[in-house]
Amino acid sequence: MRSVRLGPVEREAALTAMAERELDVVVVGGGVVGAGTALDAATRGLAVGLLEARDWASGTSSRSSKLIHGGLRYLEMLDFGLVREALKERGLLLQRLAPHLVRPVPFLYPLTGRGWERFYAGSGVALYDGMATTSSHGRGLPVHRQLTRRGALRIAPALKRSALVGAIQYYDAQVDDARYVTFLARTAASYGAQVASRARVTGFLREGERVTGVIVRDLETGRTLEIRAKQVVNATGVWTDDTQALVGERGRFHVRASKGIHLVVPKDRIHSSSGLILRTEKSVLFVIPWGRHWIIGTTDTEWTLDKAHPAASKTDIQYLLDHVNEVLNVPLSRADVEGVYAGLRPLLAGESEETSKLSREHVVAHAVPGLVVVAGGKYTTYRVMAQDAVDAAVHGLGGGVAASVTENVPLLGADGFQALWNNRARIAARSGLHVARVEHLLRRYGSLIDEVLDLMTEQHELSEPLPGAEDYLKAEVVYAAQSEGALHLDDVLSRRLRVSIETFDRGVGAAEPTARLIAPVLGWTEEQIKREVEHYAARIAAERESQEQPDDATADAARLGAPDVVPVM
């Protein structure tokens, strides 16, 4: 499989190619489900287009808890089918599809009662492990173990002794969600899909009752294109109803948005060698290892305001701090919070008024002839959702198309990853980088690492750390614009790198150095560099202001004070 770039030249070529001939399938939405759908369709031999209104994964798919998991709490709801399906997908991702991007992470579940709770929780985790083991792709993670209070406190000294009588440790997996989507889009492109971000669908083409394509506005140039396709797949997540409204037809189901917020704090604020999972009165709370940081989340509240930029309020942030502080020896304060991010879960609307009780199952339907809608689900099971969506599209094509093969199609960077990981010391010696830097690069690029190292060979200064965000190298910034589809400063600092949530200044100090590194790749003038930096600073200021507001309405109003650098109309 050849590696392909998603640079500005390739984007322009993709839009031109999509407009020149009728496609078999065009996918609307560049989150994990949309990108996965494009990959599934392309690997069946179909002519495919993928369109995203903003940046890859700029919505829900970059703002998750960054976990690949079976959904342990769904066992309590007796949703065995969903858990079994998700555990199979977890195993596939860890072992075959993306071992460079998905890796194991341990969690400690503190027990607060004796006897019955240990039996109840232990039985649930044992069933979870058992279902994974019996799955054809579920092995690869250590099984759970029961711990005394002393044993648990050795692993997590940060916990109060009074907060537990013992614990259970089990394993799940984690992923950099935004990077994963970028790899999906690049992999789809490597199999022939035409992919373009900053290309917003503003309407649908019709022939009678049949949908025959989409009308697209290129947000970088302002031009309008018509892209024709035999089948259109609506994979726009929380925007499903909005996209459906463009067709002028009433949808068969509705999607509601549930807001989940997360806090990022430095690793030294919580002394533990394991993640934590804590029960709250409404759901569960995770404390997740994330490099030199912890991610703490999440909340689960209905959101009916701006979908593009959901805002975290002061109340949301305090809710998480209060709950995690119930078990910590040294409590966290607002001053410990490096980053905050809010995302929206697309939940299928049901009769319950509580978003936590809405379905995490997914639905695929032929809304009207020529239009397939896929909605709901969870990040871990994106591949199954994509397969079902393409199956429905193929049915509309009249059959004669191969079955899905994505269960056996590794993402770019996966092939040879383990061998490279075993040779990381040699790579470090050859490149002149510290082995820790090589490990960092391997976990972000896998076997594409040579493409990043080549940049450093061509320009040695690119091997230097990025000013203001020293965990990353300058070469990673250039590579993001050259090969990973980043078209704006925010794309790099928020999604290709995670500087916007991993530094106390939220990446403001790294903004100008980053802009100057990507300017030659994207053809920016001094005026554009200044505009990008000013926009990023305004965005961060608006987010900080929103996080001081008491409720969703005032937080949303404050966040909307910084519009997108490219108007999304």
Coordinates of C-alpha atoms in Angstrom, one line a residue:
M1 CA 0.0 0.0 0.0
R2 CA 1.4 3.3 -1.0
S3 CA 1.5 6.3 1.3
V4 CA -0.3 9.4 0.0
R5 CA -0.1 13.0 1.1
L6 CA -3.1 15.0 2.0
G7 CA -1.5 18.3 1.2
P8 CA -3.1 21.4 -0.4
V9 CA -2.2 20.3 -3.9
E10 CA -3.7 16.9 -3.3
R11 CA -6.9 18.4 -1.9
E12 CA -7.4 20.6 -5.0
A13 CA -6.8 17.6 -7.2
A14 CA -9.4 15.6 -5.3
L15 CA -12.1 18.2 -5.6
T16 CA -11.5 18.5 -9.3
A17 CA -11.6 14.8 -9.8
M18 CA -14.8 14.5 -7.8
A19 CA -16.5 17.1 -10.0
E20 CA -15.4 15.5 -13.3
R21 CA -17.2 12.2 -13.2
E22 CA -20.0 10.4 -11.4
L23 CA -18.9 8.5 -8.3
D24 CA -20.3 5.3 -6.9
V25 CA -20.4 6.7 -3.4
V26 CA -19.9 10.1 -1.9
V27 CA -19.6 10.3 1.9
V28 CA -20.6 13.5 3.7
G29 CA -18.8 13.9 7.1
G30 CA -15.1 13.5 7.9
G31 CA -15.3 12.1 11.4
V32 CA -14.4 8.5 12.3
V33 CA -17.6 7.0 10.8
G34 CA -17.4 9.0 7.6
A35 CA -13.7 8.4 7.1
G36 CA -14.2 4.7 7.9
T37 CA -17.1 4.5 5.4
A38 CA -14.8 6.0 2.7
L39 CA -12.2 3.4 3.5
D40 CA -14.7 0.5 3.4
A41 CA -16.1 1.6 0.1
A42 CA -12.7 2.2 -1.5
T43 CA -11.4 -1.2 -0.5
R44 CA -14.4 -2.8 -2.2
G45 CA -13.3 -1.3 -5.5
L46 CA -15.9 1.6 -5.6
A47 CA -15.2 5.1 -6.8
V48 CA -15.5 7.1 -3.6
G49 CA -15.5 10.8 -2.5
L50 CA -15.2 12.0 1.1
L51 CA -16.2 15.5 2.1
E52 CA -15.7 17.3 5.4
A53 CA -17.0 20.8 6.1
R54 CA -14.1 21.8 8.4
D55 CA -11.0 19.8 9.4
W56 CA -10.8 16.0 9.7
A57 CA -12.3 15.0 13.1
S58 CA -13.0 18.6 14.1
G59 CA -16.3 17.6 15.7
T60 CA -17.0 14.7 18.0
S61 CA -14.2 12.5 16.7
S62 CA -11.4 14.7 18.2
R63 CA -13.2 15.4 21.5
S64 CA -13.8 11.9 22.9
S65 CA -12.4 10.3 26.1
K66 CA -9.8 8.8 23.7
L67 CA -10.6 5.3 24.8
I68 CA -11.0 2.2 22.7
H69 CA -13.1 0.0 25.0
G70 CA -15.8 -2.6 25.1
G71 CA -18.1 -0.5 27.3
L72 CA -17.8 -2.1 30.7
R73 CA -20.8 -0.2 32.0
Y74 CA -23.0 -1.6 29.2
L75 CA -22.7 -5.0 30.8
E76 CA -24.6 -3.6 33.8
M77 CA -27.3 -2.6 31.3
L78 CA -27.2 -6.2 30.0
D79 CA -26.3 -5.0 26.5
F80 CA -24.1 -8.0 25.8
G81 CA -24.3 -7.7 22.0
L82 CA -22.8 -4.2 22.0
V83 CA -20.0 -5.1 24.5
R84 CA -19.1 -8.3 22.5
E85 CA -19.0 -6.3 19.2
A86 CA -16.9 -3.5 20.8
L87 CA -14.4 -6.0 22.4
K88 CA -13.9 -7.7 19.0
E89 CA -13.1 -4.3 17.4
R90 CA -10.8 -3.4 20.3
G91 CA -8.8 -6.5 19.6
L92 CA -8.6 -5.8 15.9
L93 CA -7.4 -2.3 16.5
L94 CA -4.7 -3.4 19.0
Q95 CA -3.4 -6.4 17.1
R96 CA -4.0 -5.8 13.4
L97 CA -5.5 -2.5 12.2
A98 CA -3.6 0.2 14.1
P99 CA -1.1 -1.1 16.7
H100 CA 0.9 2.1 16.2
L101 CA -2.1 4.3 17.3
V102 CA -4.0 2.1 19.8
R103 CA -2.3 0.7 22.9
P104 CA -3.3 -0.9 26.2
V105 CA -4.1 1.2 29.3
P106 CA -4.7 -0.1 32.8
F107 CA -7.5 1.1 35.1
L108 CA -8.0 0.8 38.8
Y109 CA -11.6 0.5 40.0
P110 CA -11.7 1.3 43.8
L111 CA -14.1 -0.8 45.9
T112 CA -15.8 1.1 48.7
G113 CA -17.8 -1.8 50.2
R114 CA -16.9 -5.3 51.3
G115 CA -18.2 -8.6 50.2
W116 CA -21.0 -8.0 47.8
E117 CA -19.5 -5.2 45.8
R118 CA -16.3 -7.1 45.2
F119 CA -18.2 -10.1 44.1
Y120 CA -20.6 -8.0 41.9
A121 CA -17.9 -5.8 40.3
G122 CA -15.4 -8.7 40.0
S123 CA -18.0 -10.9 38.3
G124 CA -18.7 -8.1 35.8
V125 CA -15.0 -7.5 35.0
A126 CA -14.4 -11.3 34.8
L127 CA -17.3 -11.5 32.2
Y128 CA -15.7 -8.6 30.3
D129 CA -12.4 -10.4 30.2
G130 CA -14.1 -13.6 29.3
M131 CA -16.0 -12.1 26.4
A132 CA -12.8 -10.6 25.1
T133 CA -10.9 -13.9 25.3
T134 CA -13.6 -15.8 23.6
S135 CA -13.8 -13.2 20.8
S136 CA -11.8 -14.2 17.8
H137 CA -9.7 -11.0 18.1
G138 CA -10.2 -10.2 21.8
R139 CA -6.9 -11.5 23.2
G140 CA -3.8 -9.3 23.8
L141 CA -4.5 -7.6 27.0
P142 CA -3.7 -8.8 30.6
V143 CA -6.7 -10.1 32.5
H144 CA -8.0 -8.3 35.5
R145 CA -6.7 -8.8 39.1
Q146 CA -8.2 -8.3 42.5
L147 CA -6.2 -6.1 44.9
T148 CA -6.3 -5.4 48.6
R149 CA -6.3 -1.8 49.8
R150 CA -2.6 -1.9 50.4
G151 CA -2.0 -3.3 46.9
A152 CA -4.2 -0.7 45.3
L153 CA -2.4 2.2 47.1
R154 CA 1.0 0.9 45.9
I155 CA -0.3 1.4 42.4
A156 CA -2.2 4.7 43.1
P157 CA -0.7 6.4 46.2
A158 CA -2.8 9.5 45.3
L159 CA -5.9 7.8 46.6
K160 CA -7.2 8.5 50.1
R161 CA -7.1 5.4 52.3
S162 CA -10.7 6.1 53.3
A163 CA -11.8 6.1 49.6
L164 CA -11.4 2.3 49.1
V165 CA -11.2 -1.0 50.9
G166 CA -9.7 -2.7 47.9
A167 CA -9.7 -2.5 44.1
I168 CA -9.9 -4.3 40.8
Q169 CA -7.4 -3.5 38.0
Y170 CA -8.4 -4.2 34.4
Y171 CA -7.2 -3.2 31.0
D172 CA -8.7 -1.3 28.0
A173 CA -7.1 0.7 25.2
Q174 CA -6.7 4.3 24.2
V175 CA -6.1 6.2 21.0
D176 CA -5.4 9.8 19.8
D177 CA -8.8 10.1 18.3
A178 CA -8.1 12.9 15.9
R179 CA -4.9 11.4 14.5
Y180 CA -6.7 8.1 14.0
V181 CA -9.3 9.8 11.8
T182 CA -6.5 11.5 9.7
F183 CA -4.9 8.1 9.2
L184 CA -8.3 6.7 8.1
A185 CA -8.7 9.4 5.5
R186 CA -5.1 8.9 4.3
T187 CA -5.6 5.2 4.1
A188 CA -8.8 5.6 2.1
A189 CA -7.0 7.9 -0.2
S190 CA -4.2 5.4 -0.7
Y191 CA -6.9 2.9 -2.0
G192 CA -8.2 5.5 -4.5
A193 CA -10.7 7.6 -2.6
Q194 CA -10.8 11.3 -3.4
V195 CA -10.9 13.1 0.0
A196 CA -11.2 16.8 0.8
S197 CA -11.7 18.8 4.0
R198 CA -13.0 22.4 4.2
A199 CA -15.6 21.4 1.6
R200 CA -19.1 21.9 3.0
V201 CA -22.2 20.3 1.5
T202 CA -24.8 23.0 1.1
G203 CA -27.4 21.0 -0.7
F204 CA -28.3 17.8 -2.6
L205 CA -28.8 17.2 -6.3
R206 CA -32.1 15.5 -7.1
E207 CA -33.7 13.7 -10.1
G208 CA -37.3 13.4 -9.1
E209 CA -37.3 11.8 -5.7
R210 CA -33.8 10.3 -6.1
V211 CA -30.7 12.0 -4.6
T212 CA -28.0 12.0 -7.3
G213 CA -25.2 14.0 -5.6
V214 CA -24.3 17.0 -3.5
I215 CA -23.6 20.7 -4.0
V216 CA -20.3 21.6 -2.3
R217 CA -18.8 25.0 -1.3
D218 CA -15.0 25.0 -1.2
L219 CA -14.4 27.1 1.9
E220 CA -10.8 27.8 0.9
T221 CA -11.6 29.4 -2.5
G222 CA -15.4 30.2 -2.3
R223 CA -16.2 28.2 -5.4
T224 CA -19.2 26.0 -5.7
L225 CA -19.0 22.5 -7.2
E226 CA -21.6 19.8 -8.1
I227 CA -20.5 16.3 -7.3
R228 CA -22.6 13.5 -8.7
A229 CA -22.8 10.0 -7.2
K230 CA -25.0 6.9 -7.4
Q231 CA -25.3 6.8 -3.6
V232 CA -24.7 9.5 -1.0
V233 CA -23.9 8.5 2.6
N234 CA -24.8 11.0 5.4
A235 CA -22.3 10.4 8.2
T236 CA -22.4 13.7 9.9
G237 CA -23.0 12.6 13.5
V238 CA -24.6 15.3 15.7
W239 CA -25.3 17.2 12.4
T240 CA -27.4 14.3 11.0
D241 CA -30.7 16.1 11.3
D242 CA -29.3 19.4 9.9
T243 CA -27.9 17.5 6.9
Q244 CA -31.1 15.6 6.4
A245 CA -33.0 18.9 6.4
L246 CA -31.1 19.9 3.2
V247 CA -32.8 17.0 1.4
G248 CA -36.2 18.4 2.3
E249 CA -37.4 15.0 3.7
R250 CA -38.4 14.1 7.2
G251 CA -35.8 11.7 8.7
R252 CA -36.8 8.3 10.0
F253 CA -34.9 8.9 13.3
H254 CA -33.4 11.8 15.1
V255 CA -30.1 12.4 16.8
R256 CA -29.7 14.3 20.0
A257 CA -26.4 15.7 21.3
S258 CA -25.0 14.9 24.7
K259 CA -22.2 17.1 25.9
G260 CA -19.2 15.5 27.6
I261 CA -16.3 17.7 28.9
H262 CA -12.8 16.7 29.9
L263 CA -10.0 18.3 31.9
V264 CA -6.3 17.8 31.3
V265 CA -3.9 18.1 34.2
P266 CA -0.1 17.4 34.5
K267 CA 0.9 13.9 35.4
D268 CA 2.6 15.0 38.6
R269 CA -0.7 16.2 40.1
I270 CA -2.0 12.7 40.5
H271 CA 0.5 10.1 41.8
S272 CA -0.5 6.8 40.1
S273 CA 0.8 4.3 37.7
S274 CA -2.7 3.4 36.5
G275 CA -5.8 5.1 35.3
L276 CA -8.8 5.2 37.5
I277 CA -12.5 4.6 37.0
L278 CA -14.9 6.0 39.6
R279 CA -18.6 5.7 40.0
T280 CA -20.7 8.9 40.2
E281 CA -24.4 9.3 40.9
K282 CA -25.1 9.6 37.2
S283 CA -22.5 7.5 35.4
V284 CA -18.7 6.8 35.7
L285 CA -15.7 9.1 35.8
F286 CA -12.4 8.2 34.2
V287 CA -8.9 9.4 35.0
I288 CA -6.9 8.4 31.9
P289 CA -3.1 8.4 31.4
W290 CA -2.2 10.7 28.5
G291 CA 1.6 11.0 28.0
R292 CA 2.8 13.6 30.6
H293 CA -0.8 14.4 31.5
W294 CA -4.1 13.0 32.8
I295 CA -7.4 13.3 31.1
I296 CA -10.4 13.5 33.5
G297 CA -13.9 13.0 32.3
T298 CA -16.6 13.0 31.5
T299 CA -20.0 14.7 31.9
D300 CA -23.2 13.7 30.2
T301 CA -25.7 16.5 29.7
E302 CA -28.1 17.5 26.9
W303 CA -26.8 20.2 24.5
T304 CA -29.1 22.2 22.2
L305 CA -26.8 25.1 21.3
D306 CA -23.9 25.6 18.8
K307 CA -22.8 22.2 17.6
A308 CA -19.5 23.3 16.1
H309 CA -18.0 24.7 19.2
P310 CA -19.7 23.2 22.3
A311 CA -18.6 25.1 25.4
A312 CA -17.6 23.9 28.9
S313 CA -19.0 26.0 31.7
K314 CA -17.6 26.7 35.1
T315 CA -20.2 24.4 36.5
D316 CA -19.1 21.5 34.3
I317 CA -15.5 22.0 35.3
Q318 CA -16.3 22.1 39.0
Y319 CA -18.4 19.0 38.7
L320 CA -15.4 17.0 37.5
L321 CA -13.1 18.5 40.1
D322 CA -15.5 17.9 42.9
H323 CA -16.0 14.2 42.0
V324 CA -12.3 13.4 41.4
N325 CA -11.3 15.2 44.6
E326 CA -13.6 12.9 46.6
V327 CA -10.9 10.2 46.3
L328 CA -7.6 12.1 46.1
N329 CA -5.3 12.8 49.0
V330 CA -4.2 16.1 47.4
P331 CA -7.2 17.8 45.8
L332 CA -7.0 19.4 42.3
S333 CA -7.9 23.0 41.8
R334 CA -8.7 25.1 38.8
A335 CA -5.0 26.2 38.8
D336 CA -4.0 22.6 38.0
V337 CA -6.0 22.5 34.8
E338 CA -3.9 22.8 31.7
G339 CA -6.7 22.1 29.2
V340 CA -10.4 21.7 28.8
Y341 CA -12.3 20.3 25.9
A342 CA -16.0 19.6 25.2
G343 CA -17.4 17.2 22.7
L344 CA -20.9 16.1 21.6
R345 CA -22.0 12.5 21.5
P346 CA -24.5 11.6 18.7
L347 CA -27.3 9.7 20.5
L348 CA -30.3 8.2 18.8
A349 CA -33.4 10.0 20.2
G350 CA -35.6 7.8 22.3
E351 CA -38.4 8.3 24.7
S352 CA -36.2 8.9 27.8
E353 CA -35.4 12.5 28.6
E354 CA -32.0 11.6 30.1
T355 CA -29.3 11.5 27.5
S356 CA -27.4 8.8 29.4
K357 CA -30.2 6.5 28.7
L358 CA -30.4 7.1 25.0
S359 CA -29.1 4.4 22.7
R360 CA -25.4 4.0 21.8
E361 CA -26.5 1.5 19.2
H362 CA -26.2 2.7 15.6
V363 CA -28.8 2.8 12.8
V364 CA -28.5 2.7 9.1
A365 CA -31.4 3.6 6.8
H366 CA -32.1 4.5 3.2
A367 CA -33.8 7.8 4.0
V368 CA -34.8 8.5 0.4
P369 CA -33.6 6.7 -2.8
G370 CA -29.9 7.4 -3.3
L371 CA -29.3 8.6 0.3
V372 CA -28.1 6.4 3.1
V373 CA -28.0 7.7 6.7
V374 CA -25.8 6.2 9.4
A375 CA -26.0 7.6 13.0
G376 CA -25.5 6.7 16.6
G377 CA -22.9 4.2 17.8
K378 CA -19.6 4.8 19.5
Y379 CA -16.0 5.4 18.4
T380 CA -14.8 1.9 19.0
T381 CA -17.3 0.3 16.7
Y382 CA -16.9 2.8 13.8
R383 CA -15.7 0.1 11.4
V384 CA -18.9 -1.9 11.9
M385 CA -21.0 1.2 11.3
A386 CA -19.0 2.0 8.2
Q387 CA -19.5 -1.6 6.9
D388 CA -23.2 -1.4 7.5
A389 CA -23.5 1.9 5.7
V390 CA -21.6 0.7 2.7
D391 CA -23.7 -2.5 2.6
A392 CA -26.8 -0.3 2.4
A393 CA -25.2 1.8 -0.4
V394 CA -24.2 -1.3 -2.3
H395 CA -27.8 -2.5 -2.1
G396 CA -28.8 0.7 -3.7
L397 CA -26.2 0.2 -6.4
G398 CA -27.9 -3.0 -7.4
G399 CA -25.3 -5.5 -5.9
G400 CA -22.4 -7.1 -7.6
V401 CA -19.9 -5.4 -5.3
A402 CA -17.4 -7.3 -3.0
A403 CA -18.1 -7.7 0.7
S404 CA -16.3 -5.6 3.2
V405 CA -12.6 -6.4 3.8
T406 CA -11.7 -3.7 6.3
E407 CA -11.3 -6.3 9.1
N408 CA -8.1 -7.3 7.2
V409 CA -6.9 -3.9 6.0
P410 CA -4.3 -2.2 8.4
L411 CA -4.1 1.5 8.4
L412 CA -1.1 3.3 7.0
G413 CA 1.8 3.0 9.4
A414 CA 0.6 -0.3 10.9
D415 CA 2.6 -2.7 8.7
G416 CA 6.1 -3.3 10.2
F417 CA 5.4 -1.2 13.3
Q418 CA 6.4 -3.9 15.8
A419 CA 9.7 -4.5 14.1
L420 CA 10.4 -0.8 14.0
W421 CA 9.5 -0.6 17.7
N422 CA 11.9 -3.4 18.5
N423 CA 14.6 -1.5 16.6
R424 CA 13.9 1.9 18.1
A425 CA 17.4 2.2 19.7
R426 CA 19.0 1.7 16.2
I427 CA 16.7 4.3 14.7
A428 CA 17.6 6.7 17.5
A429 CA 21.3 6.1 16.8
R430 CA 20.9 6.6 13.1
S431 CA 18.8 9.7 13.4
G432 CA 20.6 11.4 16.2
L433 CA 17.4 11.6 18.3
H434 CA 17.0 10.4 21.8
V435 CA 15.2 7.0 22.0
A436 CA 12.3 8.7 23.8
R437 CA 11.8 11.0 20.8
V438 CA 11.8 8.0 18.5
E439 CA 9.2 6.2 20.7
H440 CA 7.1 9.3 20.5
L441 CA 7.3 9.4 16.7
L442 CA 6.6 5.7 16.3
R443 CA 3.4 6.0 18.4
R444 CA 2.2 8.8 16.2
Y445 CA 3.4 7.8 12.7
G446 CA 4.2 4.0 12.9
S447 CA 6.1 2.9 9.9
L448 CA 5.6 6.3 8.3
I449 CA 8.3 7.6 10.7
D450 CA 10.8 7.7 7.9
E451 CA 8.8 10.4 6.1
V452 CA 9.2 12.6 9.2
L453 CA 12.8 11.7 9.7
D454 CA 13.5 12.6 6.0
L455 CA 12.3 16.1 6.7
M456 CA 14.9 16.4 9.4
T457 CA 17.6 15.1 7.1
E458 CA 16.7 17.7 4.5
Q459 CA 16.4 20.5 7.1
H460 CA 18.3 19.7 10.2
E461 CA 16.7 22.5 12.2
L462 CA 13.4 20.6 12.0
S463 CA 14.8 18.1 14.5
E464 CA 14.6 20.8 17.1
P465 CA 11.7 20.9 19.6
L466 CA 8.8 23.3 18.8
P467 CA 9.1 26.5 20.8
G468 CA 6.3 26.7 23.3
A469 CA 5.4 23.0 22.9
E470 CA 8.7 21.1 23.4
D471 CA 7.1 17.6 23.5
Y472 CA 6.8 17.9 19.7
L473 CA 9.4 18.4 17.0
K474 CA 9.3 21.1 14.3
A475 CA 9.3 18.4 11.7
E476 CA 5.9 17.2 12.9
V477 CA 4.4 20.7 12.2
V478 CA 5.7 20.7 8.7
Y479 CA 4.6 17.2 8.1
A480 CA 1.0 18.0 9.4
A481 CA 0.6 20.6 6.6
Q482 CA 2.5 18.7 3.9
S483 CA 1.0 15.2 4.4
E484 CA -1.8 15.2 7.0
G485 CA -4.3 17.7 5.6
A486 CA -3.8 20.6 8.0
L487 CA -4.8 23.8 6.3
H488 CA -4.9 26.2 9.2
L489 CA -3.0 26.9 12.4
D490 CA -5.8 25.6 14.6
D491 CA -5.8 22.3 12.7
V492 CA -2.1 21.7 13.7
L493 CA -2.3 22.9 17.3
S494 CA -5.6 21.3 18.2
R495 CA -5.7 18.1 16.2
R496 CA -2.4 17.0 14.5
L497 CA -0.6 18.0 17.8
R498 CA -2.5 18.4 21.0
V499 CA -0.8 21.6 22.2
S500 CA -4.2 23.3 22.7
I501 CA -4.9 21.1 25.7
E502 CA -1.5 20.0 26.9
T503 CA 0.1 23.4 27.9
F504 CA -1.1 25.9 30.4
D505 CA -1.2 28.7 27.8
R506 CA -3.2 26.4 25.5
G507 CA -0.7 26.7 22.7
V508 CA -0.7 30.5 22.4
G509 CA 3.1 30.6 22.8
A510 CA 3.6 28.0 20.1
A511 CA 1.2 29.7 17.7
E512 CA 3.6 32.0 15.8
P513 CA 6.5 29.5 15.5
T514 CA 4.0 26.9 14.2
A515 CA 2.5 29.4 11.7
R516 CA 5.9 30.3 10.4
L517 CA 6.8 26.6 9.9
I518 CA 3.7 25.8 7.9
A519 CA 3.6 29.1 5.9
P520 CA 5.9 27.9 3.1
V521 CA 3.9 24.7 2.7
L522 CA 0.6 26.4 2.5
G523 CA 1.8 29.5 0.7
W524 CA 0.9 32.0 3.4
T525 CA 1.8 35.7 3.3
E526 CA 2.9 37.7 6.3
E527 CA -0.7 39.0 6.5
Q528 CA -2.1 35.4 6.6
I529 CA 0.4 34.4 9.3
K530 CA -0.7 37.3 11.4
R531 CA -4.4 36.5 10.8
E532 CA -3.9 32.8 11.8
V533 CA -2.1 33.7 15.0
E534 CA -4.6 36.4 15.9
H535 CA -7.5 34.0 15.3
Y536 CA -6.0 31.3 17.4
A537 CA -5.4 33.6 20.3
A538 CA -8.9 34.9 20.0
R539 CA -10.3 31.3 20.0
I540 CA -8.3 30.5 23.2
A541 CA -9.5 33.7 24.8
A542 CA -13.1 32.9 24.0
E543 CA -12.8 29.4 25.3
R544 CA -11.3 30.7 28.6
E545 CA -14.1 33.2 28.9
S546 CA -16.7 30.5 28.3
Q547 CA -15.2 28.4 31.0
E548 CA -15.8 31.1 33.6
Q549 CA -19.6 31.2 32.8
P550 CA -22.1 29.6 35.1
D551 CA -24.3 27.7 32.6
D552 CA -24.5 26.4 29.0
A553 CA -26.2 29.5 27.6
T554 CA -23.7 32.0 28.8
A555 CA -20.8 29.7 28.0
D556 CA -22.0 29.2 24.5
A557 CA -22.4 33.0 23.9
A558 CA -18.9 33.6 25.2
R559 CA -17.4 30.8 23.0
L560 CA -19.1 32.2 19.9
G561 CA -17.1 35.4 20.3
A562 CA -14.3 33.9 18.2
P563 CA -15.6 32.8 14.7
D564 CA -13.8 30.2 12.5
V565 CA -10.8 31.5 10.6
V566 CA -12.5 30.3 7.4
P567 CA -16.2 31.3 7.5
V568 CA -18.4 28.2 7.4
M569 CA -21.6 29.5 5.8

